[in-house]
Amino acid sequence: REEWYFQHPAQCVSCVDVIYWTSELEEVWDRMTNHSEPEKLSEYYNGYGEQILKTVELVKTDLTSLKRTLVCCLLVVDVHARSVMENLKEDKCTRVDDFNWQKQLRYYWTDNNVEGEPKDCWIGHSSAYVLYGYEYLGNQPRLVITPLTERAFLTCTGALAMNLGAAPQGPAGTGKTESVKDLGKALARQVVVFNCSDGLNYKMMSQMFAGLAQ
């Protein structure tokens, strides 16, 4: 695993990392339910923690700045995944359709149950299923995900799946813009930030959207 990190582009590694986490965790629940292995989740949780410690050891080595950025990004994502598993254990979640699991960002390499369609990366979030955007974002750091961020993401992905908009609201400097940008990284979608001043009218907005479309 530690060697695989540096054999492929950083964005691909980040995406495949969470695809494997999703599939492995759902396979654990399948074994717990259908093969009567109740300790499987604890075993996987402990093994995942050991993987994180091995990744931490990489940070102490002599890495280039690009490799260090990738490792730090993977650590943020993997530590959050470990926290999710810890909460699932406490809530005694043993089913794939449990809401405590459904409310997480889940990555699947699947045809999304469409006959004859090629497999692709689909992201499930509660009842929303959106296609991975494949927008080139490069090797970028990720935000630490908090429970509040998770709730904001849940609203935004639900709106995105229904072709609607979402408007995070709150005081200045609390991380609304950064959270939306981080969701864009998670979904591999382009995020354009602009200042919405009092003098902005519909004509200026139409020019802005026309420029984006071109």
mmCIF file with all atom_site columns, C-alpha atoms in Angstrom:
data_model
loop_
_atom_site.group_PDB
_atom_site.id
_atom_site.type_symbol
_atom_site.label_atom_id
_atom_site.label_alt_id
_atom_site.label_comp_id
_atom_site.label_asym_id
_atom_site.label_entity_id
_atom_site.label_seq_id
_atom_site.pdbx_PDB_ins_code
_atom_site.Cartn_x
_atom_site.Cartn_y
_atom_site.Cartn_z
_atom_site.occupancy
_atom_site.B_iso_or_equiv
_atom_site.pdbx_formal_charge
_atom_site.auth_seq_id
_atom_site.auth_comp_id
_atom_site.auth_asym_id
_atom_site.auth_atom_id
_atom_site.pdbx_PDB_model_num
ATOM 1   C CA . ARG A 1 1   ? 0.000   0.000   0.000   1.00 0.00 ? 1   ARG A CA 1
ATOM 2   C CA . GLU A 1 2   ? 2.761   2.463   0.931   1.00 0.00 ? 2   GLU A CA 1
ATOM 3   C CA . GLU A 1 3   ? 4.522   1.834   -2.395  1.00 0.00 ? 3   GLU A CA 1
ATOM 4   C CA . TRP A 1 4   ? 1.280   2.025   -4.393  1.00 0.00 ? 4   TRP A CA 1
ATOM 5   C CA . TYR A 1 5   ? 0.685   5.622   -3.228  1.00 0.00 ? 5   TYR A CA 1
ATOM 6   C CA . PHE A 1 6   ? 3.484   6.945   -5.446  1.00 0.00 ? 6   PHE A CA 1
ATOM 7   C CA . GLN A 1 7   ? 2.941   4.774   -8.528  1.00 0.00 ? 7   GLN A CA 1
ATOM 8   C CA . HIS A 1 8   ? -0.112  6.683   -9.830  1.00 0.00 ? 8   HIS A CA 1
ATOM 9   C CA . PRO A 1 9   ? -1.387  10.286  -10.054 1.00 0.00 ? 9   PRO A CA 1
ATOM 10  C CA . ALA A 1 10  ? -2.394  11.703  -6.664  1.00 0.00 ? 10  ALA A CA 1
ATOM 11  C CA . GLN A 1 11  ? -6.051  12.324  -7.548  1.00 0.00 ? 11  GLN A CA 1
ATOM 12  C CA . CYS A 1 12  ? -6.461  8.733   -8.771  1.00 0.00 ? 12  CYS A CA 1
ATOM 13  C CA . VAL A 1 13  ? -4.882  7.377   -5.579  1.00 0.00 ? 13  VAL A CA 1
ATOM 14  C CA . SER A 1 14  ? -7.226  9.464   -3.393  1.00 0.00 ? 14  SER A CA 1
ATOM 15  C CA . CYS A 1 15  ? -10.290 8.278   -5.313  1.00 0.00 ? 15  CYS A CA 1
ATOM 16  C CA . VAL A 1 16  ? -9.327  4.584   -5.371  1.00 0.00 ? 16  VAL A CA 1
ATOM 17  C CA . ASP A 1 17  ? -8.445  4.728   -1.657  1.00 0.00 ? 17  ASP A CA 1
ATOM 18  C CA . VAL A 1 18  ? -12.040 5.615   -0.693  1.00 0.00 ? 18  VAL A CA 1
ATOM 19  C CA . ILE A 1 19  ? -13.530 3.193   -3.273  1.00 0.00 ? 19  ILE A CA 1
ATOM 20  C CA . TYR A 1 20  ? -11.636 0.343   -1.608  1.00 0.00 ? 20  TYR A CA 1
ATOM 21  C CA . TRP A 1 21  ? -12.610 1.523   1.891   1.00 0.00 ? 21  TRP A CA 1
ATOM 22  C CA . THR A 1 22  ? -16.304 1.535   0.924   1.00 0.00 ? 22  THR A CA 1
ATOM 23  C CA . SER A 1 23  ? -16.202 -1.907  -0.711  1.00 0.00 ? 23  SER A CA 1
ATOM 24  C CA . GLU A 1 24  ? -14.160 -3.488  2.107   1.00 0.00 ? 24  GLU A CA 1
ATOM 25  C CA . LEU A 1 25  ? -16.441 -2.129  4.826   1.00 0.00 ? 25  LEU A CA 1
ATOM 26  C CA . GLU A 1 26  ? -19.588 -3.341  3.053   1.00 0.00 ? 26  GLU A CA 1
ATOM 27  C CA . GLU A 1 27  ? -17.924 -6.732  2.560   1.00 0.00 ? 27  GLU A CA 1
ATOM 28  C CA . VAL A 1 28  ? -17.258 -6.817  6.324   1.00 0.00 ? 28  VAL A CA 1
ATOM 29  C CA . TRP A 1 29  ? -20.968 -6.319  7.029   1.00 0.00 ? 29  TRP A CA 1
ATOM 30  C CA . ASP A 1 30  ? -21.842 -9.014  4.518   1.00 0.00 ? 30  ASP A CA 1
ATOM 31  C CA . ARG A 1 31  ? -19.567 -11.454 6.353   1.00 0.00 ? 31  ARG A CA 1
ATOM 32  C CA . MET A 1 32  ? -21.021 -10.390 9.709   1.00 0.00 ? 32  MET A CA 1
ATOM 33  C CA . THR A 1 33  ? -24.602 -10.922 8.518   1.00 0.00 ? 33  THR A CA 1
ATOM 34  C CA . ASN A 1 34  ? -24.341 -13.912 6.169   1.00 0.00 ? 34  ASN A CA 1
ATOM 35  C CA . HIS A 1 35  ? -21.332 -15.771 7.562   1.00 0.00 ? 35  HIS A CA 1
ATOM 36  C CA . SER A 1 36  ? -21.862 -15.199 11.307  1.00 0.00 ? 36  SER A CA 1
ATOM 37  C CA . GLU A 1 37  ? -18.564 -13.415 11.937  1.00 0.00 ? 37  GLU A CA 1
ATOM 38  C CA . PRO A 1 38  ? -19.552 -10.769 14.550  1.00 0.00 ? 38  PRO A CA 1
ATOM 39  C CA . GLU A 1 39  ? -15.952 -9.733  15.300  1.00 0.00 ? 39  GLU A CA 1
ATOM 40  C CA . LYS A 1 40  ? -15.142 -8.904  11.676  1.00 0.00 ? 40  LYS A CA 1
ATOM 41  C CA . LEU A 1 41  ? -15.742 -5.141  12.063  1.00 0.00 ? 41  LEU A CA 1
ATOM 42  C CA . SER A 1 42  ? -13.421 -4.922  15.093  1.00 0.00 ? 42  SER A CA 1
ATOM 43  C CA . GLU A 1 43  ? -10.732 -6.834  13.195  1.00 0.00 ? 43  GLU A CA 1
ATOM 44  C CA . TYR A 1 44  ? -11.049 -4.566  10.159  1.00 0.00 ? 44  TYR A CA 1
ATOM 45  C CA . TYR A 1 45  ? -11.044 -1.452  12.385  1.00 0.00 ? 45  TYR A CA 1
ATOM 46  C CA . ASN A 1 46  ? -7.803  -2.553  14.081  1.00 0.00 ? 46  ASN A CA 1
ATOM 47  C CA . GLY A 1 47  ? -6.199  -3.427  10.742  1.00 0.00 ? 47  GLY A CA 1
ATOM 48  C CA . TYR A 1 48  ? -7.202  -0.055  9.312   1.00 0.00 ? 48  TYR A CA 1
ATOM 49  C CA . GLY A 1 49  ? -5.611  1.688   12.293  1.00 0.00 ? 49  GLY A CA 1
ATOM 50  C CA . GLU A 1 50  ? -2.357  -0.171  11.608  1.00 0.00 ? 50  GLU A CA 1
ATOM 51  C CA . GLN A 1 51  ? -2.468  0.972   7.979   1.00 0.00 ? 51  GLN A CA 1
ATOM 52  C CA . ILE A 1 52  ? -2.810  4.593   9.151   1.00 0.00 ? 52  ILE A CA 1
ATOM 53  C CA . LEU A 1 53  ? 0.216   4.201   11.447  1.00 0.00 ? 53  LEU A CA 1
ATOM 54  C CA . LYS A 1 54  ? 2.270   2.877   8.524   1.00 0.00 ? 54  LYS A CA 1
ATOM 55  C CA . THR A 1 55  ? 1.190   5.906   6.471   1.00 0.00 ? 55  THR A CA 1
ATOM 56  C CA . VAL A 1 56  ? 2.226   8.193   9.353   1.00 0.00 ? 56  VAL A CA 1
ATOM 57  C CA . GLU A 1 57  ? 5.687   6.607   9.236   1.00 0.00 ? 57  GLU A CA 1
ATOM 58  C CA . LEU A 1 58  ? 5.948   7.762   5.613   1.00 0.00 ? 58  LEU A CA 1
ATOM 59  C CA . VAL A 1 59  ? 5.636   11.393  6.728   1.00 0.00 ? 59  VAL A CA 1
ATOM 60  C CA . LYS A 1 60  ? 8.851   11.006  8.751   1.00 0.00 ? 60  LYS A CA 1
ATOM 61  C CA . THR A 1 61  ? 10.803  9.921   5.680   1.00 0.00 ? 61  THR A CA 1
ATOM 62  C CA . ASP A 1 62  ? 12.482  12.173  3.129   1.00 0.00 ? 62  ASP A CA 1
ATOM 63  C CA . LEU A 1 63  ? 9.586   12.924  0.756   1.00 0.00 ? 63  LEU A CA 1
ATOM 64  C CA . THR A 1 64  ? 9.231   15.499  -1.991  1.00 0.00 ? 64  THR A CA 1
ATOM 65  C CA . SER A 1 65  ? 6.663   18.258  -1.383  1.00 0.00 ? 65  SER A CA 1
ATOM 66  C CA . LEU A 1 66  ? 4.184   16.644  -3.817  1.00 0.00 ? 66  LEU A CA 1
ATOM 67  C CA . LYS A 1 67  ? 4.464   13.227  -2.155  1.00 0.00 ? 67  LYS A CA 1
ATOM 68  C CA . ARG A 1 68  ? 4.120   14.784  1.306   1.00 0.00 ? 68  ARG A CA 1
ATOM 69  C CA . THR A 1 69  ? 0.966   16.636  0.220   1.00 0.00 ? 69  THR A CA 1
ATOM 70  C CA . LEU A 1 70  ? -0.524  13.363  -1.056  1.00 0.00 ? 70  LEU A CA 1
ATOM 71  C CA . VAL A 1 71  ? 0.307   11.460  2.145   1.00 0.00 ? 71  VAL A CA 1
ATOM 72  C CA . CYS A 1 72  ? -1.147  14.219  4.334   1.00 0.00 ? 72  CYS A CA 1
ATOM 73  C CA . CYS A 1 73  ? -4.328  14.261  2.192   1.00 0.00 ? 73  CYS A CA 1
ATOM 74  C CA . LEU A 1 74  ? -4.695  10.480  2.532   1.00 0.00 ? 74  LEU A CA 1
ATOM 75  C CA . LEU A 1 75  ? -4.152  10.717  6.297   1.00 0.00 ? 75  LEU A CA 1
ATOM 76  C CA . VAL A 1 76  ? -6.960  13.269  6.655   1.00 0.00 ? 76  VAL A CA 1
ATOM 77  C CA . VAL A 1 77  ? -9.346  11.074  4.642   1.00 0.00 ? 77  VAL A CA 1
ATOM 78  C CA . ASP A 1 78  ? -8.305  7.814   6.330   1.00 0.00 ? 78  ASP A CA 1
ATOM 79  C CA . VAL A 1 79  ? -8.482  9.205   9.873   1.00 0.00 ? 79  VAL A CA 1
ATOM 80  C CA . HIS A 1 80  ? -12.007 10.430  9.138   1.00 0.00 ? 80  HIS A CA 1
ATOM 81  C CA . ALA A 1 81  ? -12.851 6.969   7.784   1.00 0.00 ? 81  ALA A CA 1
ATOM 82  C CA . ARG A 1 82  ? -11.562 5.444   11.021  1.00 0.00 ? 82  ARG A CA 1
ATOM 83  C CA . SER A 1 83  ? -13.725 7.874   13.041  1.00 0.00 ? 83  SER A CA 1
ATOM 84  C CA . VAL A 1 84  ? -16.746 6.857   10.934  1.00 0.00 ? 84  VAL A CA 1
ATOM 85  C CA . MET A 1 85  ? -16.075 3.184   11.673  1.00 0.00 ? 85  MET A CA 1
ATOM 86  C CA . GLU A 1 86  ? -15.723 3.955   15.391  1.00 0.00 ? 86  GLU A CA 1
ATOM 87  C CA . ASN A 1 87  ? -19.137 5.667   15.394  1.00 0.00 ? 87  ASN A CA 1
ATOM 88  C CA . LEU A 1 88  ? -20.655 2.773   13.440  1.00 0.00 ? 88  LEU A CA 1
ATOM 89  C CA . LYS A 1 89  ? -19.306 0.321   16.018  1.00 0.00 ? 89  LYS A CA 1
ATOM 90  C CA . GLU A 1 90  ? -20.772 2.375   18.880  1.00 0.00 ? 90  GLU A CA 1
ATOM 91  C CA . ASP A 1 91  ? -24.143 2.581   17.110  1.00 0.00 ? 91  ASP A CA 1
ATOM 92  C CA . LYS A 1 92  ? -24.024 -1.186  16.469  1.00 0.00 ? 92  LYS A CA 1
ATOM 93  C CA . CYS A 1 93  ? -24.500 -0.672  12.731  1.00 0.00 ? 93  CYS A CA 1
ATOM 94  C CA . THR A 1 94  ? -24.429 -4.012  10.893  1.00 0.00 ? 94  THR A CA 1
ATOM 95  C CA . ARG A 1 95  ? -26.425 -3.256  7.721   1.00 0.00 ? 95  ARG A CA 1
ATOM 96  C CA . VAL A 1 96  ? -25.556 -1.454  4.520   1.00 0.00 ? 96  VAL A CA 1
ATOM 97  C CA . ASP A 1 97  ? -28.925 0.351   4.528   1.00 0.00 ? 97  ASP A CA 1
ATOM 98  C CA . ASP A 1 98  ? -28.444 1.761   8.048   1.00 0.00 ? 98  ASP A CA 1
ATOM 99  C CA . PHE A 1 99  ? -28.726 5.563   7.899   1.00 0.00 ? 99  PHE A CA 1
ATOM 100 C CA . ASN A 1 100 ? -25.524 6.010   9.930   1.00 0.00 ? 100 ASN A CA 1
ATOM 101 C CA . TRP A 1 101 ? -23.716 4.442   6.962   1.00 0.00 ? 101 TRP A CA 1
ATOM 102 C CA . GLN A 1 102 ? -25.923 5.923   4.240   1.00 0.00 ? 102 GLN A CA 1
ATOM 103 C CA . LYS A 1 103 ? -25.185 9.475   5.420   1.00 0.00 ? 103 LYS A CA 1
ATOM 104 C CA . GLN A 1 104 ? -21.467 9.026   4.630   1.00 0.00 ? 104 GLN A CA 1
ATOM 105 C CA . LEU A 1 105 ? -19.866 9.792   1.257   1.00 0.00 ? 105 LEU A CA 1
ATOM 106 C CA . ARG A 1 106 ? -19.574 6.327   -0.307  1.00 0.00 ? 106 ARG A CA 1
ATOM 107 C CA . TYR A 1 107 ? -17.605 5.650   -3.488  1.00 0.00 ? 107 TYR A CA 1
ATOM 108 C CA . TYR A 1 108 ? -18.523 2.751   -5.802  1.00 0.00 ? 108 TYR A CA 1
ATOM 109 C CA . TRP A 1 109 ? -17.018 1.410   -9.022  1.00 0.00 ? 109 TRP A CA 1
ATOM 110 C CA . THR A 1 110 ? -20.259 0.228   -10.609 1.00 0.00 ? 110 THR A CA 1
ATOM 111 C CA . ASP A 1 111 ? -22.649 0.537   -13.561 1.00 0.00 ? 111 ASP A CA 1
ATOM 112 C CA . ASN A 1 112 ? -25.265 1.923   -11.113 1.00 0.00 ? 112 ASN A CA 1
ATOM 113 C CA . ASN A 1 113 ? -27.651 -0.940  -11.975 1.00 0.00 ? 113 ASN A CA 1
ATOM 114 C CA . VAL A 1 114 ? -28.062 0.237   -15.584 1.00 0.00 ? 114 VAL A CA 1
ATOM 115 C CA . GLU A 1 115 ? -27.987 -2.713  -18.000 1.00 0.00 ? 115 GLU A CA 1
ATOM 116 C CA . GLY A 1 116 ? -25.239 -2.466  -20.604 1.00 0.00 ? 116 GLY A CA 1
ATOM 117 C CA . GLU A 1 117 ? -23.627 0.674   -19.147 1.00 0.00 ? 117 GLU A CA 1
ATOM 118 C CA . PRO A 1 118 ? -19.848 0.621   -18.543 1.00 0.00 ? 118 PRO A CA 1
ATOM 119 C CA . LYS A 1 119 ? -18.655 0.765   -14.951 1.00 0.00 ? 119 LYS A CA 1
ATOM 120 C CA . ASP A 1 120 ? -17.870 4.183   -13.545 1.00 0.00 ? 120 ASP A CA 1
ATOM 121 C CA . CYS A 1 121 ? -17.191 5.877   -10.225 1.00 0.00 ? 121 CYS A CA 1
ATOM 122 C CA . TRP A 1 122 ? -20.493 6.730   -8.523  1.00 0.00 ? 122 TRP A CA 1
ATOM 123 C CA . ILE A 1 123 ? -20.747 8.560   -5.211  1.00 0.00 ? 123 ILE A CA 1
ATOM 124 C CA . GLY A 1 124 ? -23.612 7.708   -2.884  1.00 0.00 ? 124 GLY A CA 1
ATOM 125 C CA . HIS A 1 125 ? -24.701 10.066  -0.134  1.00 0.00 ? 125 HIS A CA 1
ATOM 126 C CA . SER A 1 126 ? -27.990 9.145   1.559   1.00 0.00 ? 126 SER A CA 1
ATOM 127 C CA . SER A 1 127 ? -30.518 8.887   -1.301  1.00 0.00 ? 127 SER A CA 1
ATOM 128 C CA . ALA A 1 128 ? -28.360 10.943  -3.695  1.00 0.00 ? 128 ALA A CA 1
ATOM 129 C CA . TYR A 1 129 ? -26.169 9.271   -6.321  1.00 0.00 ? 129 TYR A CA 1
ATOM 130 C CA . VAL A 1 130 ? -23.885 11.505  -8.360  1.00 0.00 ? 130 VAL A CA 1
ATOM 131 C CA . LEU A 1 131 ? -21.216 10.663  -10.908 1.00 0.00 ? 131 LEU A CA 1
ATOM 132 C CA . TYR A 1 132 ? -17.588 11.377  -10.050 1.00 0.00 ? 132 TYR A CA 1
ATOM 133 C CA . GLY A 1 133 ? -16.763 14.564  -11.970 1.00 0.00 ? 133 GLY A CA 1
ATOM 134 C CA . TYR A 1 134 ? -13.232 13.692  -13.188 1.00 0.00 ? 134 TYR A CA 1
ATOM 135 C CA . GLU A 1 135 ? -12.310 17.369  -13.102 1.00 0.00 ? 135 GLU A CA 1
ATOM 136 C CA . TYR A 1 136 ? -8.520  17.640  -12.889 1.00 0.00 ? 136 TYR A CA 1
ATOM 137 C CA . LEU A 1 137 ? -7.807  19.166  -9.483  1.00 0.00 ? 137 LEU A CA 1
ATOM 138 C CA . GLY A 1 138 ? -4.219  18.038  -9.042  1.00 0.00 ? 138 GLY A CA 1
ATOM 139 C CA . ASN A 1 139 ? -2.565  17.229  -5.742  1.00 0.00 ? 139 ASN A CA 1
ATOM 140 C CA . GLN A 1 140 ? -4.371  19.324  -3.138  1.00 0.00 ? 140 GLN A CA 1
ATOM 141 C CA . PRO A 1 141 ? -4.778  19.138  0.652   1.00 0.00 ? 141 PRO A CA 1
ATOM 142 C CA . ARG A 1 142 ? -8.173  18.317  2.171   1.00 0.00 ? 142 ARG A CA 1
ATOM 143 C CA . LEU A 1 143 ? -10.119 19.849  5.064   1.00 0.00 ? 143 LEU A CA 1
ATOM 144 C CA . VAL A 1 144 ? -10.610 17.990  8.319   1.00 0.00 ? 144 VAL A CA 1
ATOM 145 C CA . ILE A 1 145 ? -14.244 16.825  8.227   1.00 0.00 ? 145 ILE A CA 1
ATOM 146 C CA . THR A 1 146 ? -16.408 17.646  11.279  1.00 0.00 ? 146 THR A CA 1
ATOM 147 C CA . PRO A 1 147 ? -20.008 16.564  12.060  1.00 0.00 ? 147 PRO A CA 1
ATOM 148 C CA . LEU A 1 148 ? -21.206 20.011  10.935  1.00 0.00 ? 148 LEU A CA 1
ATOM 149 C CA . THR A 1 149 ? -19.329 19.643  7.640   1.00 0.00 ? 149 THR A CA 1
ATOM 150 C CA . GLU A 1 150 ? -20.960 16.229  7.131   1.00 0.00 ? 150 GLU A CA 1
ATOM 151 C CA . ARG A 1 151 ? -24.451 17.725  7.544   1.00 0.00 ? 151 ARG A CA 1
ATOM 152 C CA . ALA A 1 152 ? -23.633 20.546  5.123   1.00 0.00 ? 152 ALA A CA 1
ATOM 153 C CA . PHE A 1 153 ? -22.302 18.025  2.583   1.00 0.00 ? 153 PHE A CA 1
ATOM 154 C CA . LEU A 1 154 ? -25.472 15.941  2.943   1.00 0.00 ? 154 LEU A CA 1
ATOM 155 C CA . THR A 1 155 ? -27.631 18.944  2.019   1.00 0.00 ? 155 THR A CA 1
ATOM 156 C CA . CYS A 1 156 ? -25.408 20.001  -0.892  1.00 0.00 ? 156 CYS A CA 1
ATOM 157 C CA . THR A 1 157 ? -25.169 16.546  -2.498  1.00 0.00 ? 157 THR A CA 1
ATOM 158 C CA . GLY A 1 158 ? -28.927 16.045  -2.127  1.00 0.00 ? 158 GLY A CA 1
ATOM 159 C CA . ALA A 1 159 ? -29.520 19.343  -3.937  1.00 0.00 ? 159 ALA A CA 1
ATOM 160 C CA . LEU A 1 160 ? -26.926 18.477  -6.595  1.00 0.00 ? 160 LEU A CA 1
ATOM 161 C CA . ALA A 1 161 ? -28.590 15.134  -7.329  1.00 0.00 ? 161 ALA A CA 1
ATOM 162 C CA . MET A 1 162 ? -31.923 16.944  -7.891  1.00 0.00 ? 162 MET A CA 1
ATOM 163 C CA . ASN A 1 163 ? -30.296 19.666  -10.058 1.00 0.00 ? 163 ASN A CA 1
ATOM 164 C CA . LEU A 1 164 ? -31.012 22.268  -7.400  1.00 0.00 ? 164 LEU A CA 1
ATOM 165 C CA . GLY A 1 165 ? -28.823 24.771  -5.559  1.00 0.00 ? 165 GLY A CA 1
ATOM 166 C CA . ALA A 1 166 ? -27.685 24.924  -1.943  1.00 0.00 ? 166 ALA A CA 1
ATOM 167 C CA . ALA A 1 167 ? -26.904 28.034  0.109   1.00 0.00 ? 167 ALA A CA 1
ATOM 168 C CA . PRO A 1 168 ? -24.774 27.522  3.243   1.00 0.00 ? 168 PRO A CA 1
ATOM 169 C CA . GLN A 1 169 ? -25.549 30.344  5.659   1.00 0.00 ? 169 GLN A CA 1
ATOM 170 C CA . GLY A 1 170 ? -23.633 31.645  8.662   1.00 0.00 ? 170 GLY A CA 1
ATOM 171 C CA . PRO A 1 171 ? -21.252 34.295  10.015  1.00 0.00 ? 171 PRO A CA 1
ATOM 172 C CA . ALA A 1 172 ? -18.227 35.412  8.010   1.00 0.00 ? 172 ALA A CA 1
ATOM 173 C CA . GLY A 1 173 ? -15.042 33.402  8.376   1.00 0.00 ? 173 GLY A CA 1
ATOM 174 C CA . THR A 1 174 ? -16.619 30.157  9.592   1.00 0.00 ? 174 THR A CA 1
ATOM 175 C CA . GLY A 1 175 ? -15.576 28.066  6.590   1.00 0.00 ? 175 GLY A CA 1
ATOM 176 C CA . LYS A 1 176 ? -18.652 28.012  4.330   1.00 0.00 ? 176 LYS A CA 1
ATOM 177 C CA . THR A 1 177 ? -16.675 28.649  1.147   1.00 0.00 ? 177 THR A CA 1
ATOM 178 C CA . GLU A 1 178 ? -13.850 26.276  2.115   1.00 0.00 ? 178 GLU A CA 1
ATOM 179 C CA . SER A 1 179 ? -16.367 23.529  2.918   1.00 0.00 ? 179 SER A CA 1
ATOM 180 C CA . VAL A 1 180 ? -18.027 23.850  -0.491  1.00 0.00 ? 180 VAL A CA 1
ATOM 181 C CA . LYS A 1 181 ? -14.598 23.832  -2.153  1.00 0.00 ? 181 LYS A CA 1
ATOM 182 C CA . ASP A 1 182 ? -13.681 20.671  -0.231  1.00 0.00 ? 182 ASP A CA 1
ATOM 183 C CA . LEU A 1 183 ? -16.920 19.016  -1.351  1.00 0.00 ? 183 LEU A CA 1
ATOM 184 C CA . GLY A 1 184 ? -15.910 19.952  -4.908  1.00 0.00 ? 184 GLY A CA 1
ATOM 185 C CA . LYS A 1 185 ? -12.623 18.089  -4.351  1.00 0.00 ? 185 LYS A CA 1
ATOM 186 C CA . ALA A 1 186 ? -14.497 15.059  -2.986  1.00 0.00 ? 186 ALA A CA 1
ATOM 187 C CA . LEU A 1 187 ? -16.810 14.979  -6.029  1.00 0.00 ? 187 LEU A CA 1
ATOM 188 C CA . ALA A 1 188 ? -14.084 16.064  -8.504  1.00 0.00 ? 188 ALA A CA 1
ATOM 189 C CA . ARG A 1 189 ? -16.176 19.026  -9.657  1.00 0.00 ? 189 ARG A CA 1
ATOM 190 C CA . GLN A 1 190 ? -14.970 22.468  -10.660 1.00 0.00 ? 190 GLN A CA 1
ATOM 191 C CA . VAL A 1 191 ? -15.725 25.129  -8.040  1.00 0.00 ? 191 VAL A CA 1
ATOM 192 C CA . VAL A 1 192 ? -15.684 28.803  -9.036  1.00 0.00 ? 192 VAL A CA 1
ATOM 193 C CA . VAL A 1 193 ? -15.616 31.362  -6.214  1.00 0.00 ? 193 VAL A CA 1
ATOM 194 C CA . PHE A 1 194 ? -16.731 34.947  -6.818  1.00 0.00 ? 194 PHE A CA 1
ATOM 195 C CA . ASN A 1 195 ? -17.613 37.851  -4.570  1.00 0.00 ? 195 ASN A CA 1
ATOM 196 C CA . CYS A 1 196 ? -21.350 38.493  -4.421  1.00 0.00 ? 196 CYS A CA 1
ATOM 197 C CA . SER A 1 197 ? -21.507 42.218  -3.609  1.00 0.00 ? 197 SER A CA 1
ATOM 198 C CA . ASP A 1 198 ? -24.577 44.447  -3.188  1.00 0.00 ? 198 ASP A CA 1
ATOM 199 C CA . GLY A 1 199 ? -24.112 45.872  -6.685  1.00 0.00 ? 199 GLY A CA 1
ATOM 200 C CA . LEU A 1 200 ? -24.418 42.488  -8.373  1.00 0.00 ? 200 LEU A CA 1
ATOM 201 C CA . ASN A 1 201 ? -27.507 42.250  -10.606 1.00 0.00 ? 201 ASN A CA 1
ATOM 202 C CA . TYR A 1 202 ? -28.941 39.682  -12.997 1.00 0.00 ? 202 TYR A CA 1
ATOM 203 C CA . LYS A 1 203 ? -27.107 41.152  -16.015 1.00 0.00 ? 203 LYS A CA 1
ATOM 204 C CA . MET A 1 204 ? -23.721 40.734  -14.348 1.00 0.00 ? 204 MET A CA 1
ATOM 205 C CA . MET A 1 205 ? -24.682 37.208  -13.290 1.00 0.00 ? 205 MET A CA 1
ATOM 206 C CA . SER A 1 206 ? -25.701 36.314  -16.864 1.00 0.00 ? 206 SER A CA 1
ATOM 207 C CA . GLN A 1 207 ? -22.327 37.559  -18.180 1.00 0.00 ? 207 GLN A CA 1
ATOM 208 C CA . MET A 1 208 ? -20.525 35.511  -15.543 1.00 0.00 ? 208 MET A CA 1
ATOM 209 C CA . PHE A 1 209 ? -22.428 32.316  -16.386 1.00 0.00 ? 209 PHE A CA 1
ATOM 210 C CA . ALA A 1 210 ? -21.944 32.935  -20.115 1.00 0.00 ? 210 ALA A CA 1
ATOM 211 C CA . GLY A 1 211 ? -18.188 33.178  -19.533 1.00 0.00 ? 211 GLY A CA 1
ATOM 212 C CA . LEU A 1 212 ? -18.219 29.943  -17.527 1.00 0.00 ? 212 LEU A CA 1
ATOM 213 C CA . ALA A 1 213 ? -20.159 28.153  -20.248 1.00 0.00 ? 213 ALA A CA 1
ATOM 214 C CA . GLN A 1 214 ? -17.590 29.162  -22.865 1.00 0.00 ? 214 GLN A CA 1
#
